Amino acid sequence: MSTLVIVESPTKARTIRNFLPSTYRVEASMGHVRDLPSSAEEIPEAVKGEKWAQLGVNVEADFEPLYVIPKDKKKIVKELKDALKDATELILATDEDREGESISWHLLQILKPKVPIKRMVFHEITREAIRDALTHCRDIDNRVVQAQETRRILDRLVGYTLSPLLWKKIAWGLSAGRVQSVAVRLLVRRERERRAFRQGSYWDLKATLEKSKISFDAKLVTVGNVKVANGSDFDENTGQITAGRRVLLLNEEQARALLARIQNKPWTVGNIEERPVTRKPSPPFTTSTLQQEANRKLRLGARETMRIAQSLYERGFITYMRTDSVHLSEQAITAARSCVQELYGSEYLSPQPRKYTTKSKGAQEAHEAIRPAGSTFRTPQQTGLDGIDFRLYDLIWKRTVASQMADSRQTHVTVLTQVEDAGFRSSGKRIDFPGFLRAYVEGSDDPNAALEDQEVILPALKVGDKPNCKDVEAVGHETQPPARYTEASLVKMLESEGVGRPSTYASIIGTIVDRGYAKLIANALIPTFTAFAVTTLLETHFPDLVDTGFTSRMEQTLDEIATGEAKWLPYLQKFYTGEMGLATQVKEQESQIDAKVARTVILENITAKVCIGKYGAYLESENEEGQVKASIPQDLTPADLDPEKVEFLLKQKTEGPEKLGLHPDTGEPIYVLIGNYGPYVQLGDVSETNKKPKRSSLPKGTDKDSVTVDMAVSLLTLPRLLGTHPDTGAKVQANLGMYGPYVVHDQGKVGKDYRSIKVPDDVLTITLDRALELLSQPKAVRGSKSTTPLKELGAHPESGELINVYDGRYGPYVKHGDINASLAKDESLENFTLQKALDLLAAKEAAGGGKSSKSKKSTKTTAAKSETAEKKTTTAKKTTAAKSETAAKKTTAAKSETAAKKTTAKKATTATASKKKTE
């Protein structure tokens, strides 16, 4: 008999298993095992006829939720029930946040254990933390469970009530959400500001001065004691100087006249000001600040950041990564200060331990900031991590250690220099003591390099000095529109407004992009035409639901439910069924919403209508011959749609394509067109005998107006045959595809090997030698799981190839060539050696290289070790045993969390409709 411990994920289970006695059995629930129905087929027959069944919440019976066990979780539930039969005690060890508490409660409801139950919580997965947690178990916190359940019901009510309205009035498959719609509105509002922005221009002078052979810059700030206008003096809505500002706006002519007037005139230092500045380190990371900084420094999206952080947590490298607390435990403070003392010296240690408190209301997700796990912090180099895992851990380590370091002391120097009646200013910065900047500079990867960049050294100057003017020039400037949101700045905005919870930001941003409300281009979130239409409808008819203040107050109420300060049922009744409740509003507003108006997007300076159709956005305009409709390319955003592009698209529709010229060899016309996927060139006309003329997309970033006949002719030669591969004799080509330019090694039936062409290489000029060099490089698999090994064991004694332990879907495994061998369930990773790996691999190879007996029977004529045969035989691939790591990636195994996300209803009925709703 044993103690059964249940956690959420297999990785977490494997790590915890190493820290518990052999009498403990650790199993994974694979996340939630019960939820509201996501499709019609999941609704029990007993209630299918009820009008509330599709909603999944019985609003007439005190908002009773309808919980079901999804099909892909039934096997897991059965396994957990079987494991419980042999247990004398049950420990629920899910995360200590609302979701984790809810998972434990649902497990309790499903398993109905007859043995003693404990709730174990911890914030890091280390031997010390797990052993300590075992001695401090508690009961499930029902108030937290109730708060999570209320939040889940609330999200379902919003999503499943508003989404069908959007389907009717705008387009099928759209979704609304309590936090999602607010975030989309923020993006749209910023884009509206950018469209309404009016550019202003101004000129000033920039000089290079020299004193004691040290050069420094000076910028014009006054003329005749009147401030010279800069970008901050302009009104964004008019492009003119803001009313009431007393500034001098210089145009180019005036700037050049001033330049001529001060040429060869003496410069004199009029004033010097030195101001000491002390900077304190930032607190350690919370969920949102980690997402922001990882986006700025590592260019990671919020979802990717949380995926990597989750992996680091579950493997015992960092503490729990869903937290809005900046608090550090005494253990963590001691560990951080020890790192500072050892690595930087006592002078870099803050005089007293720094203790941070969370300013935001309701910091309840966990009780400590994100930090390296343990009572002593492993340096990044000591972890054995590499790649992006290493870089994110390095970020967390530096931020935590820096939080206990001394202040940075700087001196800011301002020098005012006069020449004639023109005043110039020079700014300098001297770092007197770097303090915490020696370890961590926010927004910079390399603290040492950042220190050098931050310092701006001016020569020793005093009032009355006359520096030499080495150069002075007139410089023109144009004001810039408000910056679009990045993932980092959107997360920061949502948190500052109190909208949503940091733990949900990653999934919210992911949903916005996945649902087509925004495109992520060059790290900026750019809203689409659909986002404009949906936001306008919600602003007009349901303004509270997209108001940040209203949503923030909802968030506060949910926090109050968690602490017992508010009652959940009266709140839900008022929100949904009250006189001004959501259900009432939707019934009243539905008849007032004109679908044609709702599908129309009004953009400033665009005379044609922009409409949302079944297949995307399109233009609608009237001319002498009647109504004209033209599709808008999918990659064209509202920000890029200007009158010129509108005219081109409509003209292309009515008058046909624009002729660029004639092909020098065939004499056929060459056209430049814009299609659904952007601009392209076409050779010849579409006719009965030439239904599919030769076409080629323009390289990314190429403007259609810059295309020449020569460029078009070159593009129309694609794919280019570069030559033959020296090893196979097969052809090597260069071409343009959906993901950009590439080279391909085409071996016919054997298969094709692709590599992307990156700048400075060019698809039109790349050579065979360069293509072969690219093809020889390891292939990056799109969307594949990280291949970072959990442990490196050493070289194989025969092949010399490295043998590593990897993290697979069904647990750790070792790999050599084409053979994968899973580690035993109770095998400790710490004690796993190269010899054990060789024994496992030999046993697997002797058993048939990993194929099951069924697979071997069905593929008797297939050589198990032949890579070529595996490529040729589709049947062999489809019958590979379920234990194979490759097959595990390609099947929808019941244990797979990914499969749970991808399951869709097979019938185009209400089930399909239900699955498209997002809460």
Short mmCIF file of C-alpha atoms in Angstrom, two decimals, residues 3-7 13 16 20 24-28 80 89-93 120 122 134:
data_model
loop_
_atom_site.label_atom_id
_atom_site.label_comp_id
_atom_site.label_asym_id
_atom_site.label_seq_id
_atom_site.Cartn_x
_atom_site.Cartn_y
_atom_site.Cartn_z
CA THR A 3 0.43 7.22 -0.76
CA LEU A 4 -0.95 8.51 -4.06
CA VAL A 5 0.22 11.99 -5.03
CA ILE A 6 -1.53 13.73 -7.94
CA VAL A 7 0.00 16.68 -9.82
CA ALA A 13 5.46 14.16 -11.56
CA ILE A 16 8.74 15.21 -7.57
CA LEU A 20 9.75 11.23 -2.26
CA TYR A 24 4.82 7.34 -2.67
CA ARG A 25 3.28 7.00 -6.12
CA VAL A 26 3.11 10.21 -8.19
CA GLU A 27 0.67 10.48 -11.10
CA ALA A 28 -0.38 13.31 -13.42
CA LEU A 80 -6.22 7.64 -11.36
CA GLU A 89 -3.69 8.14 1.52
CA LEU A 90 -4.33 10.74 -1.23
CA ILE A 91 -2.27 13.91 -1.54
CA LEU A 92 -3.45 16.56 -4.02
CA ALA A 93 -0.34 18.50 -5.01
CA MET A 120 0.03 19.83 -0.45
CA PHE A 122 4.80 24.39 -2.72
CA LEU A 134 4.65 17.18 3.16
#
